Amino acid sequence: MAPTRIISCQVKDIRFPTSLEKDGSDAMNLAPDYSAPYIILRTDSDLEGHGVTFTVGKGNEIVCHAVRVLSQMVVNKELDYIYNNFGTFWRSLTSEDQMRWLGPEKGVMHLAVAAIINALWDLWAKIEGKPLWKLLVDMEPEILVSTIDFRYMSNVLSKDEALAILKKMQAGKSERENNLKSTGYPAYTTSVGWLGYDDVKLRRLCKEALAEGFTRFKAKVGADLADDKRRLTIIREEVGQDKMLLVDANQRWEVQEAIDWMKELAQFNLTWIEEPTSPDDILGHAQIAKELNPLGIGVATGEQCQNRIMFKQFLQANALQFCQIDSCRLGGVNENLAVILMASKYGVPICPHGGGVGLCELIQHLSIFDYIAVSGSLDKRVVEYVDHLHENFLHPTVVKNGSYQLPQAPGYSVQMKESSLISNEWPNGAVWKKLIQDGVYTNPVI
Ligand SMILES: C[C@H](O)[C@@H](O)CC(=O)C(=O)O
Ligand SMILES: [Mg+2]
């Protein structure tokens, strides 16, 4: 029987102690524990929608609570009501009369929206028996644009313009789908260069990534200039001069500091500097982009860009050259579609952010859709890959020779194994009970 309505929403606080090995560490986030507010939407059939959003540890429970509050707007809703007017339903979640005050469309509330919306798309794709990218690719353009809330972006991209982009790209879709089936989607790896890794590990991981077929690498920078030079020298020694090398400062610098620092690092032949300064400083990014352009270095940002309105201004101000959408920072698939279409109008490549648990599983779908149905190009487009925690998923990413292979299973790929959900639930799952008992972590009583 096909499901007709949502009957419940279960929320779990899932965390992984990645800080113990400094996996995921950068100049701003010194010891992140990759974590996910994890939700299961149950229906009146056997099908379930699973969704996550992402945090780096403490505070995961705050987002879980926001999801519980918001879920009241989803439980008992008919699926036809949601999917036949998905753009309108999305707006109702982000614009609830009283909760809107907590955002609007930013911070904890928007992360919570992402978890619910991602679960709804997972469910929709499962109902149709397709991986999410294929659901999007096969969708009639009129239906696809009906999922987008064009509020506050229509001065840059109207519904009609979005429709025109999608219609124009209908031609050649199956050829592009076949291309990706044979080549996969280009990935870069960040896992070699987390800031907390020592030089021996950095060297070893570069060798391993190269042997696995990666030709694109990202390193964390921004805490200490001499350290950055030493670490980038090691990476260049290991991977060679010809490979793509990206750097990420995770918002560490002032605007002028970013420009000066990057002039020092330009000798390493870098393609982009990511998050050089505050993610809200659009004009600061524009200034950095202008100054670094002659050095051939672009500005990348987006993992903490809170909504489509911010992305709109980044694009208007020529403040980013690589658009790093994030499945969990924006309000789920609907808002990511909006940004993908806006970026296409400006000719800016989509290069999604994957540094977190489950993010790689999610974002691969968006880039595959972008190539087949919107941009039609792989030029300057790369999807981030981090080699952590994939073993916890039922349908983990498959990356071969430095390229994502197209997901096959119906859904949005983010459903975790039952055993991982049990052992990693904070604070009573076996993983956390032991770490708390051993005194490695404390469970703060709030
Ligand atoms: C805290 C996260 O690991 C962050 O460093 C990820 C990130 O910036 C990226 O993947 O890019
Ligand atoms: Mg980053």
Coordinates of C-alpha atoms and ligand atoms in Angstrom, one line a residue:
M1 CA 0.0 0.0 0.0
A2 CA 1.3 3.5 -0.9
P3 CA 1.6 5.8 2.1
T4 CA -1.0 8.6 2.4
R5 CA 0.0 10.5 5.5
I6 CA 2.7 11.0 8.2
I7 CA 1.7 9.4 11.4
S8 CA 4.8 10.2 13.6
C9 CA 8.2 11.8 13.8
Q10 CA 10.9 10.3 15.9
V11 CA 14.0 12.4 16.7
K12 CA 17.3 11.0 17.9
D13 CA 20.5 12.8 19.1
I14 CA 23.2 10.9 17.2
R15 CA 26.9 11.8 17.8
F16 CA 30.3 10.4 16.8
P17 CA 33.5 11.1 18.9
T18 CA 35.5 12.3 15.9
S19 CA 37.4 14.8 18.1
L20 CA 39.4 12.0 19.7
E21 CA 41.4 11.6 16.5
K22 CA 41.0 15.3 15.4
D23 CA 39.0 14.1 12.3
G24 CA 37.2 17.2 10.9
S25 CA 39.4 19.7 12.8
D26 CA 40.1 23.1 11.3
A27 CA 41.4 26.6 12.3
M28 CA 38.0 27.5 13.9
N29 CA 36.6 24.1 14.9
L30 CA 39.5 22.6 16.8
A31 CA 37.8 19.4 18.1
P32 CA 34.4 18.7 16.4
D33 CA 32.3 15.6 17.2
Y34 CA 30.4 15.0 14.0
S35 CA 26.7 14.8 15.0
A36 CA 23.3 14.6 13.5
P37 CA 19.8 15.4 14.8
Y38 CA 18.3 12.3 13.1
I39 CA 14.6 12.0 12.3
I40 CA 12.4 9.2 11.1
L41 CA 9.0 10.1 9.6
R42 CA 6.7 7.1 9.9
T43 CA 3.7 6.8 7.6
D44 CA 0.6 4.7 7.4
S45 CA 2.5 2.3 5.2
D46 CA 5.9 0.5 5.7
L47 CA 7.8 3.3 4.0
E48 CA 9.7 5.8 6.2
G49 CA 11.4 9.1 5.5
H50 CA 14.8 9.4 7.2
G51 CA 16.5 12.8 7.4
V52 CA 19.4 14.5 9.2
T53 CA 20.9 17.9 9.7
F54 CA 24.5 18.5 10.9
T55 CA 26.2 19.9 14.0
V56 CA 29.7 19.5 15.5
G57 CA 28.6 18.1 18.9
K58 CA 27.4 20.2 21.8
G59 CA 24.1 21.8 21.0
N60 CA 22.9 18.9 18.9
E61 CA 20.2 18.5 21.5
I62 CA 19.0 22.1 20.9
V63 CA 18.4 21.3 17.2
C64 CA 16.7 18.0 18.2
H65 CA 14.3 20.0 20.3
A66 CA 13.6 22.5 17.5
V67 CA 12.9 19.5 15.2
R68 CA 10.4 18.2 17.8
V69 CA 8.6 21.5 17.9
L70 CA 8.5 21.8 14.2
S71 CA 7.4 18.2 13.6
Q72 CA 4.0 19.1 15.0
M73 CA 3.4 20.8 11.6
V74 CA 4.2 17.6 9.7
V75 CA 2.6 14.8 11.8
N76 CA -0.9 13.9 10.6
K77 CA -0.4 15.8 7.3
E78 CA -1.6 14.1 4.1
L79 CA 1.3 13.5 1.7
D80 CA -0.7 14.9 -1.2
Y81 CA -1.1 18.1 0.8
I82 CA 2.7 18.3 1.3
Y83 CA 4.0 17.2 -2.1
N84 CA 1.3 18.8 -4.3
N85 CA 2.2 22.2 -2.9
F86 CA 5.7 21.6 -1.6
G87 CA 6.9 25.2 -2.1
T88 CA 4.0 26.4 0.0
F89 CA 4.5 23.7 2.6
W90 CA 8.2 24.6 2.8
R91 CA 7.2 28.3 3.4
S92 CA 4.8 27.2 6.1
L93 CA 7.6 25.5 8.0
T94 CA 10.0 28.4 7.7
S95 CA 7.4 31.1 8.4
E96 CA 5.2 29.8 11.2
D97 CA 3.7 32.9 12.7
Q98 CA 5.5 32.7 16.1
M99 CA 8.5 30.5 15.4
R100 CA 9.7 32.7 12.6
W101 CA 10.9 35.1 15.2
L102 CA 13.7 32.6 16.1
G103 CA 15.2 33.0 12.6
P104 CA 14.0 33.9 10.2
E105 CA 15.4 31.2 7.9
K106 CA 18.7 30.9 9.8
G107 CA 20.4 29.2 12.7
V108 CA 18.9 26.5 14.8
M109 CA 15.5 26.7 13.3
H110 CA 16.7 26.5 9.7
L111 CA 18.9 23.4 10.6
A112 CA 15.8 21.8 12.0
V113 CA 13.8 22.7 8.9
A114 CA 16.5 20.9 6.8
A115 CA 16.2 17.7 8.8
I116 CA 12.5 17.5 8.3
I117 CA 12.6 18.6 4.6
N118 CA 15.4 16.1 3.9
A119 CA 13.3 13.3 5.4
L120 CA 10.3 14.3 3.3
W121 CA 12.4 14.1 0.1
D122 CA 13.8 10.8 1.2
L123 CA 10.3 9.5 1.6
W124 CA 9.1 11.0 -1.8
A125 CA 12.1 9.3 -3.6
K126 CA 11.3 6.0 -1.8
I127 CA 7.6 6.2 -2.8
E128 CA 8.7 6.7 -6.5
G129 CA 11.3 3.9 -6.1
K130 CA 14.2 6.2 -7.3
P131 CA 17.4 7.7 -5.8
L132 CA 16.7 11.3 -5.1
W133 CA 18.9 12.6 -8.0
K134 CA 16.8 10.6 -10.4
L135 CA 13.5 11.8 -8.9
L136 CA 14.7 15.3 -9.5
V137 CA 16.1 14.7 -13.0
D138 CA 12.8 13.0 -14.1
M139 CA 10.5 15.6 -12.6
E140 CA 8.6 17.9 -15.0
P141 CA 10.1 21.4 -14.8
E142 CA 6.7 22.8 -13.7
I143 CA 6.6 20.4 -10.7
L144 CA 10.2 21.1 -9.8
V145 CA 9.7 24.9 -9.7
S146 CA 6.6 24.4 -7.6
T147 CA 8.7 23.0 -4.8
I148 CA 10.7 26.3 -4.6
D149 CA 9.8 29.3 -2.5
F150 CA 10.8 32.3 -4.7
R151 CA 10.2 34.8 -1.9
Y152 CA 13.0 37.3 -1.6
M153 CA 14.8 36.1 -4.7
S154 CA 12.5 37.0 -7.5
N155 CA 14.5 40.2 -8.3
V156 CA 17.3 37.9 -9.4
L157 CA 15.5 34.7 -10.5
S158 CA 11.8 34.5 -11.2
K159 CA 9.8 31.3 -11.4
D160 CA 9.5 31.8 -15.2
E161 CA 13.3 32.2 -15.6
A162 CA 13.9 29.1 -13.5
L163 CA 11.4 27.2 -15.7
A164 CA 13.1 28.4 -18.8
I165 CA 16.5 27.2 -17.5
L166 CA 15.1 23.8 -16.8
K167 CA 13.2 23.5 -20.1
K168 CA 16.3 24.5 -22.1
M169 CA 18.3 21.8 -20.4
Q170 CA 15.8 19.0 -21.1
A171 CA 17.6 18.3 -24.3
G172 CA 20.6 16.0 -23.7
K173 CA 19.6 14.9 -20.3
S174 CA 19.8 11.2 -21.0
E175 CA 23.2 11.6 -22.6
R176 CA 24.5 13.4 -19.6
E177 CA 23.0 10.8 -17.3
N178 CA 24.8 8.1 -19.3
N179 CA 28.1 10.1 -19.1
L180 CA 27.9 10.2 -15.3
K181 CA 27.0 6.5 -15.2
S182 CA 30.3 5.7 -16.9
T183 CA 32.6 8.4 -15.4
G184 CA 31.1 9.2 -12.0
Y185 CA 31.0 12.8 -10.6
P186 CA 34.5 14.3 -9.9
A187 CA 35.3 14.5 -6.2
Y188 CA 38.1 16.1 -4.1
T189 CA 39.2 14.8 -0.7
T190 CA 39.6 16.8 2.5
S191 CA 40.5 13.9 4.6
V192 CA 44.2 14.2 4.1
G193 CA 44.5 17.7 5.5
W194 CA 42.5 18.2 8.8
L195 CA 44.4 20.7 10.9
G196 CA 44.9 18.4 13.9
Y197 CA 46.8 15.8 12.0
D198 CA 50.6 15.6 12.4
D199 CA 53.0 15.8 9.4
V200 CA 53.6 12.0 9.3
K201 CA 49.9 11.3 9.1
L202 CA 49.5 14.1 6.5
R203 CA 52.1 12.5 4.3
R204 CA 50.7 9.0 4.7
L205 CA 47.2 10.1 3.9
C206 CA 48.3 12.0 0.8
K207 CA 50.0 8.8 -0.5
E208 CA 46.9 6.7 0.2
A209 CA 44.5 9.2 -1.4
L210 CA 46.7 9.3 -4.5
A211 CA 46.8 5.5 -4.7
E212 CA 43.0 5.5 -4.4
G213 CA 42.9 7.7 -7.5
F214 CA 42.2 11.2 -6.1
T215 CA 43.6 14.1 -8.1
R216 CA 42.0 16.9 -6.1
F217 CA 42.9 17.7 -2.5
K218 CA 41.8 20.2 0.2
A219 CA 43.9 21.3 3.2
K220 CA 42.9 23.3 6.3
V221 CA 44.9 26.6 6.8
G222 CA 44.6 29.8 8.8
A223 CA 45.9 29.2 12.3
D224 CA 49.7 29.8 11.7
L225 CA 51.3 30.9 8.5
A226 CA 54.6 29.0 9.0
D227 CA 52.6 25.8 9.7
D228 CA 50.5 26.3 6.6
K229 CA 53.6 26.7 4.4
R230 CA 55.1 23.6 5.9
R231 CA 52.0 21.5 5.5
L232 CA 51.3 22.7 1.9
T233 CA 54.9 21.9 1.0
I234 CA 54.4 18.4 2.2
I235 CA 51.2 18.0 0.2
R236 CA 52.8 19.3 -2.9
E237 CA 55.8 17.0 -2.4
E238 CA 53.5 14.0 -2.1
V239 CA 50.8 14.8 -4.8
G240 CA 52.9 16.7 -7.3
Q241 CA 52.5 20.2 -8.7
D242 CA 49.8 19.4 -11.3
K243 CA 47.0 18.3 -8.9
M244 CA 44.1 20.6 -7.8
L245 CA 44.8 22.0 -4.4
L246 CA 42.2 23.9 -2.4
V247 CA 42.5 25.5 1.0
D248 CA 40.0 26.3 3.7
A249 CA 40.4 28.8 6.5
N250 CA 37.0 28.3 8.2
Q251 CA 36.3 32.0 8.8
R252 CA 39.5 32.5 10.8
W253 CA 40.7 35.9 9.3
E254 CA 39.9 39.6 9.0
V255 CA 39.5 40.7 5.4
Q256 CA 42.9 42.3 4.9
E257 CA 44.5 39.4 6.8
A258 CA 42.9 37.0 4.4
I259 CA 44.3 38.8 1.4
D260 CA 47.8 39.1 2.9
W261 CA 47.9 35.5 4.1
M262 CA 46.7 34.1 0.7
K263 CA 49.4 36.2 -1.1
E264 CA 51.9 34.2 0.9
L265 CA 50.3 30.9 0.1
A266 CA 49.8 31.6 -3.6
Q267 CA 53.1 30.0 -4.4
F268 CA 51.4 26.6 -3.8
N269 CA 49.2 27.0 -6.9
L270 CA 45.8 27.1 -5.2
T271 CA 42.4 27.0 -6.9
W272 CA 40.3 28.4 -4.1
I273 CA 40.3 29.9 -0.6
E274 CA 37.3 28.7 1.3
E275 CA 35.6 30.7 4.0
P276 CA 38.4 33.3 4.4
T277 CA 36.3 35.4 6.8
S278 CA 32.9 35.7 8.5
P279 CA 30.3 33.9 6.4
D280 CA 28.0 36.9 6.7
D281 CA 30.5 39.4 5.3
I282 CA 29.5 39.5 1.6
L283 CA 31.4 42.7 0.7
G284 CA 34.5 41.4 2.5
H285 CA 34.4 38.3 0.4
A286 CA 34.0 40.5 -2.7
Q287 CA 37.1 42.4 -1.8
I288 CA 39.1 39.3 -1.1
A289 CA 37.9 37.8 -4.5
K290 CA 38.9 41.0 -6.3
E291 CA 42.4 41.0 -4.8
L292 CA 43.1 37.3 -5.3
N293 CA 41.7 37.1 -8.8
P294 CA 45.0 38.2 -10.4
L295 CA 46.7 35.3 -8.6
G296 CA 44.2 32.8 -10.1
I297 CA 42.6 32.0 -6.7
G298 CA 38.8 32.1 -6.4
V299 CA 36.7 32.4 -3.3
A300 CA 34.5 29.5 -2.2
T301 CA 31.9 29.7 0.5
G302 CA 28.5 28.4 1.6
E303 CA 28.7 25.7 4.4
Q304 CA 27.6 28.4 6.8
C305 CA 25.7 30.5 4.3
Q306 CA 22.3 30.5 6.0
N307 CA 19.8 30.9 3.2
R308 CA 19.1 31.7 -0.5
I309 CA 18.9 35.4 0.2
M310 CA 22.5 35.5 1.4
F311 CA 23.6 33.4 -1.6
K312 CA 21.7 35.8 -3.9
Q313 CA 23.8 38.7 -2.6
F314 CA 27.1 36.7 -2.8
L315 CA 26.3 36.1 -6.5
Q316 CA 25.2 39.7 -7.1
A317 CA 28.3 41.1 -5.5
N318 CA 30.7 38.6 -7.4
A319 CA 31.8 37.6 -3.9
L320 CA 32.2 33.9 -4.6
Q321 CA 33.5 31.9 -7.6
F322 CA 32.6 28.5 -6.2
C323 CA 29.2 28.0 -4.6
Q324 CA 29.2 25.6 -1.7
I325 CA 25.6 24.6 -1.1
D326 CA 25.0 22.4 1.9
S327 CA 22.1 19.9 2.2
C328 CA 21.7 20.7 5.9
R329 CA 22.6 24.4 6.3
L330 CA 20.0 25.5 3.8
G331 CA 16.4 24.5 4.4
G332 CA 16.8 21.1 2.6
V333 CA 16.4 20.2 -1.0
N334 CA 13.9 22.9 -1.9
E335 CA 16.1 25.8 -1.0
N336 CA 19.2 24.0 -2.5
L337 CA 17.3 23.8 -5.8
A338 CA 16.7 27.6 -5.6
V339 CA 20.4 28.3 -5.1
I340 CA 21.5 25.8 -7.9
L341 CA 19.2 27.7 -10.3
M342 CA 20.4 31.1 -9.2
A343 CA 24.1 30.0 -9.5
S344 CA 23.4 28.7 -13.0
K345 CA 22.1 32.1 -14.0
Y346 CA 25.4 33.7 -12.9
G347 CA 27.5 30.9 -14.4
V348 CA 29.0 30.1 -11.0
P349 CA 29.9 26.4 -10.4
I350 CA 28.2 24.4 -7.7
C351 CA 30.7 22.6 -5.5
P352 CA 28.8 21.3 -2.4
H353 CA 30.1 21.1 1.1
G354 CA 30.5 17.5 2.4
G355 CA 32.5 17.9 5.7
G356 CA 30.2 16.2 8.2
V357 CA 28.4 13.0 8.9
G358 CA 26.0 12.1 6.2
L359 CA 26.7 15.2 4.1
C360 CA 28.6 13.3 1.4
E361 CA 25.7 10.9 1.2
L362 CA 23.3 13.8 0.6
I363 CA 25.1 16.3 -1.5
Q364 CA 26.2 13.8 -4.2
H365 CA 22.5 13.8 -5.3
L366 CA 22.4 17.6 -5.7
S367 CA 25.5 17.8 -7.9
I368 CA 24.3 14.9 -10.1
F369 CA 21.0 16.7 -10.6
D370 CA 22.8 20.0 -11.3
Y371 CA 24.9 18.4 -14.1
I372 CA 22.1 16.5 -15.7
A373 CA 19.3 19.0 -15.5
V374 CA 20.7 22.5 -14.8
S375 CA 24.3 23.4 -15.7
G376 CA 25.1 20.6 -18.2
S377 CA 28.7 21.1 -17.3
L378 CA 31.4 19.6 -15.1
D379 CA 33.8 22.5 -15.7
K380 CA 35.3 23.7 -12.3
R381 CA 32.7 21.5 -10.5
V382 CA 33.8 19.2 -7.8
V383 CA 32.0 17.5 -4.9
E384 CA 33.7 17.3 -1.5
Y385 CA 34.5 13.9 -0.1
V386 CA 35.5 13.2 3.5
D387 CA 36.4 9.6 4.3
H388 CA 34.7 9.3 7.7
L389 CA 31.7 7.4 9.2
H390 CA 30.3 6.0 5.9
E391 CA 30.1 2.6 7.5
N392 CA 27.2 3.8 9.5
F393 CA 24.9 4.1 6.5
L394 CA 22.7 1.5 4.8
H395 CA 23.6 2.9 1.4
P396 CA 27.0 4.7 1.8
T397 CA 28.6 6.7 -0.9
V398 CA 30.7 4.8 -3.4
V399 CA 33.8 6.7 -4.6
K400 CA 36.1 5.1 -7.1
N401 CA 39.1 6.7 -8.8
G402 CA 38.3 10.0 -7.2
S403 CA 34.7 10.1 -8.5
Y404 CA 31.3 9.6 -6.9
Q405 CA 29.5 6.7 -8.5
L406 CA 25.8 7.3 -9.0
P407 CA 23.6 6.2 -6.0
Q408 CA 21.2 3.4 -7.0
A409 CA 19.0 2.8 -3.9
P410 CA 15.7 4.6 -3.6
G411 CA 15.8 7.6 -1.3
Y412 CA 18.3 10.3 -0.2
S413 CA 21.0 7.8 1.0
V414 CA 21.1 9.1 4.6
Q415 CA 19.4 6.2 6.4
M416 CA 21.7 4.9 9.1
K417 CA 22.0 1.3 10.2
E418 CA 19.9 0.5 13.2
S419 CA 23.0 -0.7 15.1
S420 CA 24.7 2.7 14.6
L421 CA 21.6 4.6 15.8
I422 CA 21.5 2.5 18.9
S423 CA 25.2 2.6 19.8
N424 CA 25.7 6.3 19.0
E425 CA 22.7 7.9 20.6
W426 CA 23.9 10.6 23.0
P427 CA 24.4 10.1 26.0
N428 CA 23.1 6.5 26.6
G429 CA 24.3 4.6 23.5
A430 CA 27.1 2.1 24.2
V431 CA 29.8 4.3 22.5
W432 CA 29.0 7.3 24.8
K433 CA 28.2 5.4 28.0
K434 CA 31.8 4.0 27.8
L435 CA 33.4 7.3 27.0
I436 CA 31.5 9.0 29.9
Q437 CA 32.3 6.1 32.3
D438 CA 36.0 6.4 31.3
G439 CA 35.9 10.1 32.1
V440 CA 36.8 11.0 28.5
Y441 CA 33.5 12.9 28.2
T442 CA 31.2 14.4 30.7
N443 CA 27.5 14.5 30.3
P444 CA 26.5 18.0 31.3
V445 CA 23.2 18.1 33.3
I446 CA 21.3 21.0 31.9
Ligands
LIG1 C1 34.1 21.2 11.3 C2 34.1 20.6 9.9 O1 34.9 19.4 9.8 C3 34.6 21.6 8.9 O2 36.0 21.8 9.0 C4 34.3 21.1 7.5 C5 34.7 22.0 6.4 O3 35.0 23.2 6.6 C6 34.7 21.5 5.0 O4 34.6 20.3 4.9 O5 34.9 22.3 4.2
MG2 MG 34.9 24.2 4.7

